Coordinates of C-alpha atoms (C1' of nucleotides) in Angstrom, one line a residue:
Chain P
X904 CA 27.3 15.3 0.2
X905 CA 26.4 15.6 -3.6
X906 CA 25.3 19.2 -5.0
X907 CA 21.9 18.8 -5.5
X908 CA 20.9 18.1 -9.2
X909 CA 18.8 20.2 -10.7
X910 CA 18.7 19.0 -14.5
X911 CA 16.8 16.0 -15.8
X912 CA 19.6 13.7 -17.2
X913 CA 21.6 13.6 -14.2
X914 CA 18.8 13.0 -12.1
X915 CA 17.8 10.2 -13.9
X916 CA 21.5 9.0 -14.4
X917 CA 22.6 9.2 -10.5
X918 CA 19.4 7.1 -9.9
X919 CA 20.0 4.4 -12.0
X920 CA 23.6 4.3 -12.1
X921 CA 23.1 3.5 -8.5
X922 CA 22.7 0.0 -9.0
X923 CA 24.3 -0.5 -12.2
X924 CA 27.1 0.6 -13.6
X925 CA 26.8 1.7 -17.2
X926 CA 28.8 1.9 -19.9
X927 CA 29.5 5.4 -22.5
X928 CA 26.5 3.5 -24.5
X929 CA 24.3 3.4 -21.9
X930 CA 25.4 7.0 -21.0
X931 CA 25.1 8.5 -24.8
X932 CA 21.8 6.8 -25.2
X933 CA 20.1 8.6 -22.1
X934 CA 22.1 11.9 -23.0
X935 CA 19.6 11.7 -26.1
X936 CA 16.6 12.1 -24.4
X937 CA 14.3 14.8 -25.2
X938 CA 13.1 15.8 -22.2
X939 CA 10.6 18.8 -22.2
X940 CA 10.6 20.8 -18.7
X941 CA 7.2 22.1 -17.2
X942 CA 6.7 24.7 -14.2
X943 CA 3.8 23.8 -12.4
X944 CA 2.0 25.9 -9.0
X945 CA 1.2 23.8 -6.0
X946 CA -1.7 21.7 -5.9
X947 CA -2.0 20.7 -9.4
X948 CA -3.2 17.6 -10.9
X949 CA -1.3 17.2 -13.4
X950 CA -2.4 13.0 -14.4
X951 CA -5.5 12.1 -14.0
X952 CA -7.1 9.1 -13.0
X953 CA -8.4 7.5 -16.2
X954 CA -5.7 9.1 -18.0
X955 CA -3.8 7.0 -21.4
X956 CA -0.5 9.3 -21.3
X957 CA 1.9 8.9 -23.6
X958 CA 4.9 10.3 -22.2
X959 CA 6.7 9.7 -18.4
X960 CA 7.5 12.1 -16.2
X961 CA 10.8 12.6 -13.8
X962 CA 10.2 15.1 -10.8
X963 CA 13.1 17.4 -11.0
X964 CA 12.4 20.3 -8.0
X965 CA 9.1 20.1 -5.3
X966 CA 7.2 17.6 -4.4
X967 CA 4.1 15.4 -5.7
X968 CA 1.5 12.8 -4.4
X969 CA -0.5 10.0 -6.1
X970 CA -3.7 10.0 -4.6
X971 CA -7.1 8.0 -5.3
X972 CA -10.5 9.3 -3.9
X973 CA -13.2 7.8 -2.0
X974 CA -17.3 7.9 -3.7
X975 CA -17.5 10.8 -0.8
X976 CA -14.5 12.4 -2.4
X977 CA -11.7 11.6 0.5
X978 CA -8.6 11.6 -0.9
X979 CA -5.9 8.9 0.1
X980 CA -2.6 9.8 -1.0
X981 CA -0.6 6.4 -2.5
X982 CA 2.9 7.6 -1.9
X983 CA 5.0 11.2 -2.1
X984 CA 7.7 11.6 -4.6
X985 CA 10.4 14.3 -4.4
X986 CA 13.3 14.8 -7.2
X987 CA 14.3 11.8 -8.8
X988 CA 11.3 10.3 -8.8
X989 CA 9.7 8.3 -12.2
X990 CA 6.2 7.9 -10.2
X991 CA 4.3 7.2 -14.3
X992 CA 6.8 4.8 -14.7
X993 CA 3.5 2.1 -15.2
X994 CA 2.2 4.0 -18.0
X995 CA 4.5 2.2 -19.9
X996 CA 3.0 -0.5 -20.0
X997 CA -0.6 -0.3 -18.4
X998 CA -2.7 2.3 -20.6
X999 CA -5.0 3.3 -17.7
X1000 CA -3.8 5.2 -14.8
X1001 CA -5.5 4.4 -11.5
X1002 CA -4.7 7.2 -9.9
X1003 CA -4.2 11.1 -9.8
X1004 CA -0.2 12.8 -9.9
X1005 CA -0.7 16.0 -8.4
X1006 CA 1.9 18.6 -7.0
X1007 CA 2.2 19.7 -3.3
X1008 CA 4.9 22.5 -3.7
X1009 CA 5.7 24.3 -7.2
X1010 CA 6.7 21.4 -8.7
X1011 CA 9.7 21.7 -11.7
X1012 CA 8.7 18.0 -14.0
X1013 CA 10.3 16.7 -16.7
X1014 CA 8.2 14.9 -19.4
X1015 CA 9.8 12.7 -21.9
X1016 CA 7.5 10.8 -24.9
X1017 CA 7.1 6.7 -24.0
X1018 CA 8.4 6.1 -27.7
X1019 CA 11.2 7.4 -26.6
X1020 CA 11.6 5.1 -23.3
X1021 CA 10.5 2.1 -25.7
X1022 CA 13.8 2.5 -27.9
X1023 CA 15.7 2.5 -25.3
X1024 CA 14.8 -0.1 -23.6
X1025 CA 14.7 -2.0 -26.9
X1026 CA 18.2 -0.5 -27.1
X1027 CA 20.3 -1.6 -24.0
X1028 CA 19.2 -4.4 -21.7
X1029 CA 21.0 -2.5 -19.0
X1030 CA 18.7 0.1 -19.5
X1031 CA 15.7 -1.6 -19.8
X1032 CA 16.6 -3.6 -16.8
X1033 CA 17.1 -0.1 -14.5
X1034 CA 13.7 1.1 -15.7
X1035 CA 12.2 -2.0 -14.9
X1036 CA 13.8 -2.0 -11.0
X1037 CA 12.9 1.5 -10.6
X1038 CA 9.1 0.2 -11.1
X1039 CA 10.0 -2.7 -8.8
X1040 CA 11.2 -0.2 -5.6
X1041 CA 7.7 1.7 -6.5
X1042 CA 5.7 -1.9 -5.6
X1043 CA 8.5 -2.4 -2.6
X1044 CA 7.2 1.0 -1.5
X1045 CA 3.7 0.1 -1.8
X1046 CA 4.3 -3.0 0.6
X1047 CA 6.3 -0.9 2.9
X1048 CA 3.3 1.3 3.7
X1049 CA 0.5 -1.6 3.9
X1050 CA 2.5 -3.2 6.8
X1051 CA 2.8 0.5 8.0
X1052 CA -0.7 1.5 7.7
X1053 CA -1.7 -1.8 9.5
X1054 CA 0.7 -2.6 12.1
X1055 CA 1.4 0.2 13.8
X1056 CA 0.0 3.0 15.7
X1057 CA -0.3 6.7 15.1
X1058 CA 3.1 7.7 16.3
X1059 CA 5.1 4.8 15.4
X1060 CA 3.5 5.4 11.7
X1061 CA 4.6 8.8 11.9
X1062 CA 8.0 8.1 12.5
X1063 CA 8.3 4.7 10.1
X1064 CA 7.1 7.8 7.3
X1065 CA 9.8 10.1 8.3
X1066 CA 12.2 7.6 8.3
X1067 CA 11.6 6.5 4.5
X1068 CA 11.4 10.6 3.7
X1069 CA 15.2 11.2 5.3
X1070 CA 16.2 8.0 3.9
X1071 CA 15.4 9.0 0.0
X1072 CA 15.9 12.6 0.3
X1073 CA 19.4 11.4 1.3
X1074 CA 20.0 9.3 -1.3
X1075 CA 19.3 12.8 -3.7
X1076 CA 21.7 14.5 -1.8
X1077 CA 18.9 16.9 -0.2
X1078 CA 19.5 16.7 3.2
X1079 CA 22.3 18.4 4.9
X1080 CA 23.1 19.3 8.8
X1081 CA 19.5 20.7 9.1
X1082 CA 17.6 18.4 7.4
X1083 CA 15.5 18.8 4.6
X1084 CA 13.2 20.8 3.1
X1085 CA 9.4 18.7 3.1
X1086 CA 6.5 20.8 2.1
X1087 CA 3.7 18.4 3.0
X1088 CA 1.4 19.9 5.9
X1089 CA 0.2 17.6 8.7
X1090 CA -2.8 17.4 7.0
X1091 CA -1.7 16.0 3.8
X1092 CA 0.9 13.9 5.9
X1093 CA -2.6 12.6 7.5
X1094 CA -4.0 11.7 4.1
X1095 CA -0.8 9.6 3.6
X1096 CA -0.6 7.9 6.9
X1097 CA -4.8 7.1 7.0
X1098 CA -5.0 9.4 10.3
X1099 CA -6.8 12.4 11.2
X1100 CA -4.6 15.9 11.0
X1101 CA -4.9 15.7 14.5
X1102 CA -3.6 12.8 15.2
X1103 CA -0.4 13.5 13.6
X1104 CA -0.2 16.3 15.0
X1105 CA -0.4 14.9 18.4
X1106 CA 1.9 12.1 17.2
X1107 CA 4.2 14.9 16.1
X1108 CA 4.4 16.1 20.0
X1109 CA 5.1 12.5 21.1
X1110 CA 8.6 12.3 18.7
X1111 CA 9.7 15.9 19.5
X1112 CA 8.8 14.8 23.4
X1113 CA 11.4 12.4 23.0
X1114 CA 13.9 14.2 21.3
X1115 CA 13.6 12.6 17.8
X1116 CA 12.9 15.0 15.0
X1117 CA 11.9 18.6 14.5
X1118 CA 9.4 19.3 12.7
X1119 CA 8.8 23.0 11.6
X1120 CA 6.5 24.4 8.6
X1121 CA 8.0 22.8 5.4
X1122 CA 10.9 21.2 7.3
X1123 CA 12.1 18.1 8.8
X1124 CA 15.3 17.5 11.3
X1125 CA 16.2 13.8 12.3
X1126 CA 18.0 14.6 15.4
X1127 CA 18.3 10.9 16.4
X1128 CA 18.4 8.6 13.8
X1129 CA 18.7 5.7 15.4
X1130 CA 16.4 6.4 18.4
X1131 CA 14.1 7.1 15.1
X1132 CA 14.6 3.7 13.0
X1133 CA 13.7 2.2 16.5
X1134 CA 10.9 4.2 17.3
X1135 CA 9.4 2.9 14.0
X1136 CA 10.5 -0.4 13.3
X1137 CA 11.9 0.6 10.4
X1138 CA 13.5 -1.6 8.1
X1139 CA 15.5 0.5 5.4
X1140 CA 16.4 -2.7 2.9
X1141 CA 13.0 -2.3 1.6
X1142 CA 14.1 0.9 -0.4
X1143 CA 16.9 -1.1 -2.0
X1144 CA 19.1 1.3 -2.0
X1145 CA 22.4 1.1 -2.6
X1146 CA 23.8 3.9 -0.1
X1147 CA 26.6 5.7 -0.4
X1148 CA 28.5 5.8 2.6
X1149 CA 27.8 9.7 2.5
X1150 CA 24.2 9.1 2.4
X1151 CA 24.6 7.0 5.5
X1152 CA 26.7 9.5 7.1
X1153 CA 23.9 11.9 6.7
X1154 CA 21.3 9.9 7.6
X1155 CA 22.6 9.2 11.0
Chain L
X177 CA -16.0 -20.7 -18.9
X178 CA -13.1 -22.0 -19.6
X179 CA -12.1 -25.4 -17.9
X180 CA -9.6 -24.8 -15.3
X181 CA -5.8 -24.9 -16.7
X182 CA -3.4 -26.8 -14.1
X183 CA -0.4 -26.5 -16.0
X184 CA 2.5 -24.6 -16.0
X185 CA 2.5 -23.2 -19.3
X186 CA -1.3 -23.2 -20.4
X187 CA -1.9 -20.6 -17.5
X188 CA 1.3 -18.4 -18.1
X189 CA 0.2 -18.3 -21.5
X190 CA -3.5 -17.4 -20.6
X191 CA -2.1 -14.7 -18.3
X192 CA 0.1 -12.6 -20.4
X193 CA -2.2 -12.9 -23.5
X194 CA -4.8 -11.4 -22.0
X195 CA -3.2 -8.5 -22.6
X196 CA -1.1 -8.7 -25.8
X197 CA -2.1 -11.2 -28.8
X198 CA 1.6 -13.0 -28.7
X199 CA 2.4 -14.8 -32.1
X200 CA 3.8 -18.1 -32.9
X201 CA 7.6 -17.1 -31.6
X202 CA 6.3 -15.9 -28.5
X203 CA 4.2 -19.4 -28.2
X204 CA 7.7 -21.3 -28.7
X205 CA 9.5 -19.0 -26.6
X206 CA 7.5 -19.8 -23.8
X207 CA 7.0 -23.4 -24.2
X208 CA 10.5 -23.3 -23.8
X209 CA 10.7 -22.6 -20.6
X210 CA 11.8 -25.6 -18.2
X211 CA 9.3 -25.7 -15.0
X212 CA 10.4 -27.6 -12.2
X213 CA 7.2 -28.6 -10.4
X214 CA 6.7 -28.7 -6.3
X215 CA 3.9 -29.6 -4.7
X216 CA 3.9 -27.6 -0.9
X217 CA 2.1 -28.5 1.7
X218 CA 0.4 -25.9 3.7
X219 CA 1.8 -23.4 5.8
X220 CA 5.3 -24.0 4.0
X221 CA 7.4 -20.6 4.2
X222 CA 9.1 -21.4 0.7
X223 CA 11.0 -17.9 0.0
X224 CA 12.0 -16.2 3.3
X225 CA 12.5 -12.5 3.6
X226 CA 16.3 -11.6 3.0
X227 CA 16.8 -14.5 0.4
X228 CA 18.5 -13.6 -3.3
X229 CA 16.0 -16.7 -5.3
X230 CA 17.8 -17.2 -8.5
X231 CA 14.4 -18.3 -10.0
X232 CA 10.8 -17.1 -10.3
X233 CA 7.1 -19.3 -9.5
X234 CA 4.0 -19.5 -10.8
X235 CA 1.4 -20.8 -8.7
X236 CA -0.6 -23.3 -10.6
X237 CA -2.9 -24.2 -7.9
X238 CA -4.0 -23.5 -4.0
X239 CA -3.4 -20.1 -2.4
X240 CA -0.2 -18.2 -1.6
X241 CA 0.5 -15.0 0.6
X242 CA 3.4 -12.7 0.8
X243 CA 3.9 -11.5 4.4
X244 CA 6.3 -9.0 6.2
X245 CA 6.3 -9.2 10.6
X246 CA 6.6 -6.4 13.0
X247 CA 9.6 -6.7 15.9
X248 CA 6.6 -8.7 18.1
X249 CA 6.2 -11.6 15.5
X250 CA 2.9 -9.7 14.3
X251 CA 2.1 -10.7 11.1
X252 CA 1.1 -8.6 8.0
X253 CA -0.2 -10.5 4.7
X254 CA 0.5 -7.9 2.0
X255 CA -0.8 -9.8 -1.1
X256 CA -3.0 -13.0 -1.6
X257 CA -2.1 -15.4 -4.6
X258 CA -3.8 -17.3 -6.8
X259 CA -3.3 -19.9 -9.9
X260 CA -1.5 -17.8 -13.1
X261 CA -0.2 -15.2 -10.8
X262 CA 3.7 -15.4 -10.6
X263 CA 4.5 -13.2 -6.8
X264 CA 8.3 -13.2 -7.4
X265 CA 8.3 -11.5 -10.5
X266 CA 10.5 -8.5 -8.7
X267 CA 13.3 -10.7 -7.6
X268 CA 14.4 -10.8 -11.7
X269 CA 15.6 -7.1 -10.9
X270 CA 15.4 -6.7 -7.6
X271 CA 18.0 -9.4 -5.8
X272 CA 16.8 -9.0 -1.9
X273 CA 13.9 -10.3 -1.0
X274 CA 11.5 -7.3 0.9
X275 CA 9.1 -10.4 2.2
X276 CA 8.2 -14.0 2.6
X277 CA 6.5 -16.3 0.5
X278 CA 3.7 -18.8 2.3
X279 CA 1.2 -21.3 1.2
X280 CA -2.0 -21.0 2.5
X281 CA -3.4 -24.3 1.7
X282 CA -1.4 -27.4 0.0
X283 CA 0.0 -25.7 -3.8
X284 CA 1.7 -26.5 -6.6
X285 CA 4.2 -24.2 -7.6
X286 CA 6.2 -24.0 -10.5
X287 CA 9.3 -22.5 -10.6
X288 CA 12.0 -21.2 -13.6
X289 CA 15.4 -19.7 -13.6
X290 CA 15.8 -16.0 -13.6
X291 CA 18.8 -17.0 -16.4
X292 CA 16.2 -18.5 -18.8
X293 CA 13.4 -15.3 -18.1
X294 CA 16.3 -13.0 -19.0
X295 CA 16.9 -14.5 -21.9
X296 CA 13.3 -14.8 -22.9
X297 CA 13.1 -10.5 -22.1
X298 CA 15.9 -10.6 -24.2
X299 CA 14.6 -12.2 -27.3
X300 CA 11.2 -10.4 -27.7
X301 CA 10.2 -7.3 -26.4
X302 CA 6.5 -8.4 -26.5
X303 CA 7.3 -11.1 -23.5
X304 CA 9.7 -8.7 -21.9
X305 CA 6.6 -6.0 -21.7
X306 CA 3.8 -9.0 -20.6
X307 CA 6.0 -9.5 -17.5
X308 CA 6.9 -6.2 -16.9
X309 CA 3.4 -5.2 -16.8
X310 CA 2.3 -8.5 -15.0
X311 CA 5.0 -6.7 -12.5
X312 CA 3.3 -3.2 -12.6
X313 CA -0.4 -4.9 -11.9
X314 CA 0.7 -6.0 -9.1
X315 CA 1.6 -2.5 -7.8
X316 CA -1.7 -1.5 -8.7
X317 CA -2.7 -4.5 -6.2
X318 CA -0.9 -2.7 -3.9
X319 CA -2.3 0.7 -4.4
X320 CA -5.6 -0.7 -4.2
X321 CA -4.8 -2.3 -0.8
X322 CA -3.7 1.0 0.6
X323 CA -6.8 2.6 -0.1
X324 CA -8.7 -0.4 0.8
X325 CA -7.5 -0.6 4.2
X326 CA -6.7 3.1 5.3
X327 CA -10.4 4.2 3.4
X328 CA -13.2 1.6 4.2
X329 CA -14.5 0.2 7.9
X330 CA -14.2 -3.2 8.6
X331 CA -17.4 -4.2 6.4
X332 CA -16.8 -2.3 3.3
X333 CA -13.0 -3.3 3.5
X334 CA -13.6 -6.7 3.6
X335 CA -16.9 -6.9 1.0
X336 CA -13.7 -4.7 -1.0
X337 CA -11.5 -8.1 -0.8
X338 CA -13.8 -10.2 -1.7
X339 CA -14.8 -8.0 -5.2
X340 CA -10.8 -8.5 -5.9
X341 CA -11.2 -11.9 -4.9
X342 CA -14.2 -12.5 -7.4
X343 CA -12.8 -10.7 -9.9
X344 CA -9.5 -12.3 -9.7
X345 CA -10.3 -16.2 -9.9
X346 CA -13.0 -15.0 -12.8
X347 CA -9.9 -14.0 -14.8
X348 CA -8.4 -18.3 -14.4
X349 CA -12.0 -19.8 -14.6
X350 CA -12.2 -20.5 -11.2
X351 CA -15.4 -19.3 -10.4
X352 CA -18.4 -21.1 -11.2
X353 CA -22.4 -21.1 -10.5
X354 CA -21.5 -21.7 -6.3
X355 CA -18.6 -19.5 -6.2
X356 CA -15.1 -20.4 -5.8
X357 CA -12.9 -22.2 -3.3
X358 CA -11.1 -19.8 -1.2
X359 CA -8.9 -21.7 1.6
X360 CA -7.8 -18.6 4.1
X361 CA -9.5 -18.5 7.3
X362 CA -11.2 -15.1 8.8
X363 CA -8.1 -15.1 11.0
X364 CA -5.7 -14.5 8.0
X365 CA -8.5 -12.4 6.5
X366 CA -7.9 -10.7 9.4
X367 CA -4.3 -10.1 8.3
X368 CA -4.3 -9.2 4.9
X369 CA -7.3 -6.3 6.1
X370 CA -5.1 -5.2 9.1
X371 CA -8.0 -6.2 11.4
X372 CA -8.8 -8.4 14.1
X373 CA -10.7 -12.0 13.4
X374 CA -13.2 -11.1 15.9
X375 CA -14.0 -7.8 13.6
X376 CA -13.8 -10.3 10.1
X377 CA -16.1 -12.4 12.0
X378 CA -18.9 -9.4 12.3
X379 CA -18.1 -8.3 9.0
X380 CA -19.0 -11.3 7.0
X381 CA -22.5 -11.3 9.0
X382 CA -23.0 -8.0 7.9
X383 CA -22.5 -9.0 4.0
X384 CA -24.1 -12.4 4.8
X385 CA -27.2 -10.6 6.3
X386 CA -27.3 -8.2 3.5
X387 CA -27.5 -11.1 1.4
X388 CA -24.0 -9.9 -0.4
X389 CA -22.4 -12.8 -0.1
X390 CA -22.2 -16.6 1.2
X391 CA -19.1 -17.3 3.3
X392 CA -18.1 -21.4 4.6
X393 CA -15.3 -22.8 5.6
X394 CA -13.1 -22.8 2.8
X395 CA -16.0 -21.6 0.1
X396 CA -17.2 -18.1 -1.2
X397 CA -19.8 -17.3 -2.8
X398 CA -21.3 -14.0 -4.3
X399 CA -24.7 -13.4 -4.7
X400 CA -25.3 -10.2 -5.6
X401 CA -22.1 -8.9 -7.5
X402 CA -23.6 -5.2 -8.2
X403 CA -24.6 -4.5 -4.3
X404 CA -21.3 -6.2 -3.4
X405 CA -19.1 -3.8 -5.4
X406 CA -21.7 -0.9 -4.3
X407 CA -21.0 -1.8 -0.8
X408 CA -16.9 -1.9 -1.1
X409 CA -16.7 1.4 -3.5
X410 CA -15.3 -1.2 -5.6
X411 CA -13.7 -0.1 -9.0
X412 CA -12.3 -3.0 -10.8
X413 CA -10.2 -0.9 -13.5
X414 CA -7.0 -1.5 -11.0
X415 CA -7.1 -5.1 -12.0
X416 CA -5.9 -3.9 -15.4
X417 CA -7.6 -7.0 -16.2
X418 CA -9.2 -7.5 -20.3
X419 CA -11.9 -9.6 -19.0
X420 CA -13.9 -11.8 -21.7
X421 CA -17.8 -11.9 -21.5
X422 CA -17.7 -15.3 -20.2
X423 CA -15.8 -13.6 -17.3
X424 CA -17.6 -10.9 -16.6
X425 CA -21.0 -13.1 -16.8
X426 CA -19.6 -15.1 -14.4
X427 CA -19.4 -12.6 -12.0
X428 CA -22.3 -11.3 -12.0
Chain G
dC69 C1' -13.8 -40.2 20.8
dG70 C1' -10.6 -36.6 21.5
dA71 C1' -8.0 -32.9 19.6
dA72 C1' -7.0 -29.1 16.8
dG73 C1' -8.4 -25.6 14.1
dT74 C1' -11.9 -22.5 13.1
dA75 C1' -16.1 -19.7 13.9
dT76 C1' -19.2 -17.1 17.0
dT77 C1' -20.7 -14.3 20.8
dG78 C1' -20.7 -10.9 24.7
dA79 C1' -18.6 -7.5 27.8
dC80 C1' -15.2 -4.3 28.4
dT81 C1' -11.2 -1.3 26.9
dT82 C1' -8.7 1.8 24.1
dG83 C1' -6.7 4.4 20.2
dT84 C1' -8.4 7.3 16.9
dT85 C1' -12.0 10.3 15.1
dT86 C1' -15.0 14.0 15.4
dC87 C1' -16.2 18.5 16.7
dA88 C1' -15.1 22.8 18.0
dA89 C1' -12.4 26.4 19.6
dT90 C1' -8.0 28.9 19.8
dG91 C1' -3.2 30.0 18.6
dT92 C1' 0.4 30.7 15.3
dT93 C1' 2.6 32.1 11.0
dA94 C1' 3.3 34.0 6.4
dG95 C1' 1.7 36.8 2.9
dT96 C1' -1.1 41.1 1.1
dG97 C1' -2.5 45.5 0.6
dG98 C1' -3.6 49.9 2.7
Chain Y
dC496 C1' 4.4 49.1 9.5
dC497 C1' 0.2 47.3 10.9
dA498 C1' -4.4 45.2 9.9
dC499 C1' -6.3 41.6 7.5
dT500 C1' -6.6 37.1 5.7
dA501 C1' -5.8 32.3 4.8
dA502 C1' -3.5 28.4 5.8
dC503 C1' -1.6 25.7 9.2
dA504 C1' -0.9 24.0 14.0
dT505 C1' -2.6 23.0 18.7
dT506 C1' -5.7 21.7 22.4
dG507 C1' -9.7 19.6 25.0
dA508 C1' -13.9 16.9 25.4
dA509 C1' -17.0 13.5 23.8
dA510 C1' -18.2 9.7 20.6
dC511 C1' -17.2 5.5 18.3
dA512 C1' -15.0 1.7 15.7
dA513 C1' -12.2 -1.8 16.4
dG514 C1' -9.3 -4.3 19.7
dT515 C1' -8.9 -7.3 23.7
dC516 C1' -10.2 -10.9 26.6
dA517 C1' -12.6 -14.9 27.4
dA518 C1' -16.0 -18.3 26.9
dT519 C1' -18.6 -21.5 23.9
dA520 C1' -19.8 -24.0 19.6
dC521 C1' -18.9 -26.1 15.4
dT522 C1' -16.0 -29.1 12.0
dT523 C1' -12.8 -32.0 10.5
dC524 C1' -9.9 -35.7 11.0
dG525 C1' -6.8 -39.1 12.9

DNA sequence: CGAAGTATTGACTTGTTTCAATGTTAGTGG
DNA sequence: CCACTAACATTGAAACAAGTCAATACTTCG
């Protein structure tokens, strides 16, 4: 298991160096970055819907949901993002955002201009290529939870969600013998899944029943990972993710 | 409105300057590009999930759907397809295929080498950002799809499609004074919507009786565009389309 | 004409929501 | 250290939207 990485750069390099393996130029050109690093309290929007920004953002520490609202003002939240994470990655090339970034947890984020991201990718093929995948996994995410949402039921979806949060928190190197650390409540977890908080919750008795997770305030166990992946039909080559064979170890 | 455009290049060309004015290079760039031309009949699975294409499509006419399936052979249509859109794009950076590809009705599909796109994204950065943002829209299809289906009931969800629908052939000229032609049946309605065909079924009566919409075999029409997007808490801005006048007359 | 695909309708069942109450936990200030 | 509060989790009962099952009608086409 990794040390988890708190700073910006290597973040961003251990996630795209995970498919590709880049050269000193490559390297050099991301080391010269400007990133500027922002603090932010829980529930935060930080991007609004509407927005034009003109910078990206990586998440460095917490956690953070894109979310669109309902005319009644019901929130569905898009997908979660936890370190790593590029989830403005579009505003480089649509103007508009469609939807809301805002925090869970305290949230560290690390903004850097779209000029900047523009030379780059001008720069280095490679790069431009990795920026362009990472934006690619985003859509693969989006598919994963249609068929989710739509095909199956409350506790299956439950699990399917859990599965996909182990699975990338591994490949950050932020789970260890007791899991991870996952600050979304059931209710928000409900907002993401298109089910009542009580149905989650319910669904969340139904997977401890059988001996699959823990689930405790602000943190998740997987204690049978493959009971799990069953459970929830889950198909992990959607992330495309090149695993490490300690991330697997983890994972199971 | 523009006479429909059945060829390759015409509607690639339409499609990515609708964003960005392109100048003569980018014209000669493009009409480089060597289409190989198939003609599917329906029903044709033509990319399988788990395949590594080594070239990208355009559809230039009928309907395509991308679908993933649950253990039980269920079926879950994730995206719908029409003329100009290109529903591979992510396999230039992403080499596993996540989900299948599937005429709906006879097509003709045109297809190019990755090898020649690369070198295209290589040569200007203007085409390398239209089909990296062609790339991104589609996530925002995505988005919207998620909200669609975990947000609206069966009526609103489906008067929600057909908005997208509308919207969407507007953009190719395919919509005229009785609508456009629209080949999937309420069953596969059904599965793009994650709902049953009996529930499509009630849904369209509800829109029909409301005088929303006219719905045949094979033919939809709109006839009341402003209740219809009312209805569906439809906000088109996700299409990140820069439709014309003559478009957005024609849809209303 | 017959056959296959598609659309429509009604009766019944079920998973999830809604509503409402109660329990638990963590943080705050007296 | 305990009382207080707010957020979060849990439980039960009733209501409802959509699913399931099953029969019938319409359309298209060989």
């Amino acid at each position: 298991m990794s040390p988890m990485n708190t700073n910006a750069q290597g973040l961003l390099e251990l996630r795209l160096t995970s498919h590709d393996r880049f050269g000193q130029r490559e390297r050099d050109l991301l080391s010269g970055l400007s990133w500027r690093i922002e603090d932010l309290p829980a529930r935060r929007i930080f991007i609004h819907e509407g927005d034009r920004p003109a910078q990206s953002c990586l998440i460095v520490s917490g956690a953070v949901v894109r979310s669109q609202y309902t005319a009644e003002g019901q929130r569905q939240i898009l997908s979660v993002h936890i370190p790593g994470d590029m989830p403005d990655l579009q505003s480089l090339h649509i103007g508009r955002m469609d939807h809301d970034l805002e925090t869970v947890s305290a949230a560290r984020v690390a903004f850097v201009p779209h000029g900047e991201l523009h030379r780059l990718c001008a720069a280095s093929t490679h790069l431009n290529a990795a920026f362009w995948r990472e934006s690619l996994i985003d859509a693969a995410l989006h598919r994963a939870a249609i068929f989710r949402n739509a095909q199956l039921d409350a506790d299956a979806r439950l699990a399917h969600f859990l599965c996909e949060m182990q699975l990338r928190h591994s490949a950050v190197g932020l789970v260890d013998a007791d899991g991870f650390d996952f600050p979304l409540s059931q209710e928000l977890i409900g907002e993401v899944l298109g089910l009542t908080i009580v149905s989650i919750n319910r669904a969340s008795q139904t997977l401890r029943a059988r001996d699959l997770i823990r689930m405790q305030k602000g943190h998740i166990q997987v204690l049978d990972w493959d009971g799990l992946v069953r459970y929830a039909q889950f198909d992990s080559s959607f992330l495309h993710l090149r695993l490490g064979d300690e991330v697997l170890a983890a994972a199971s």
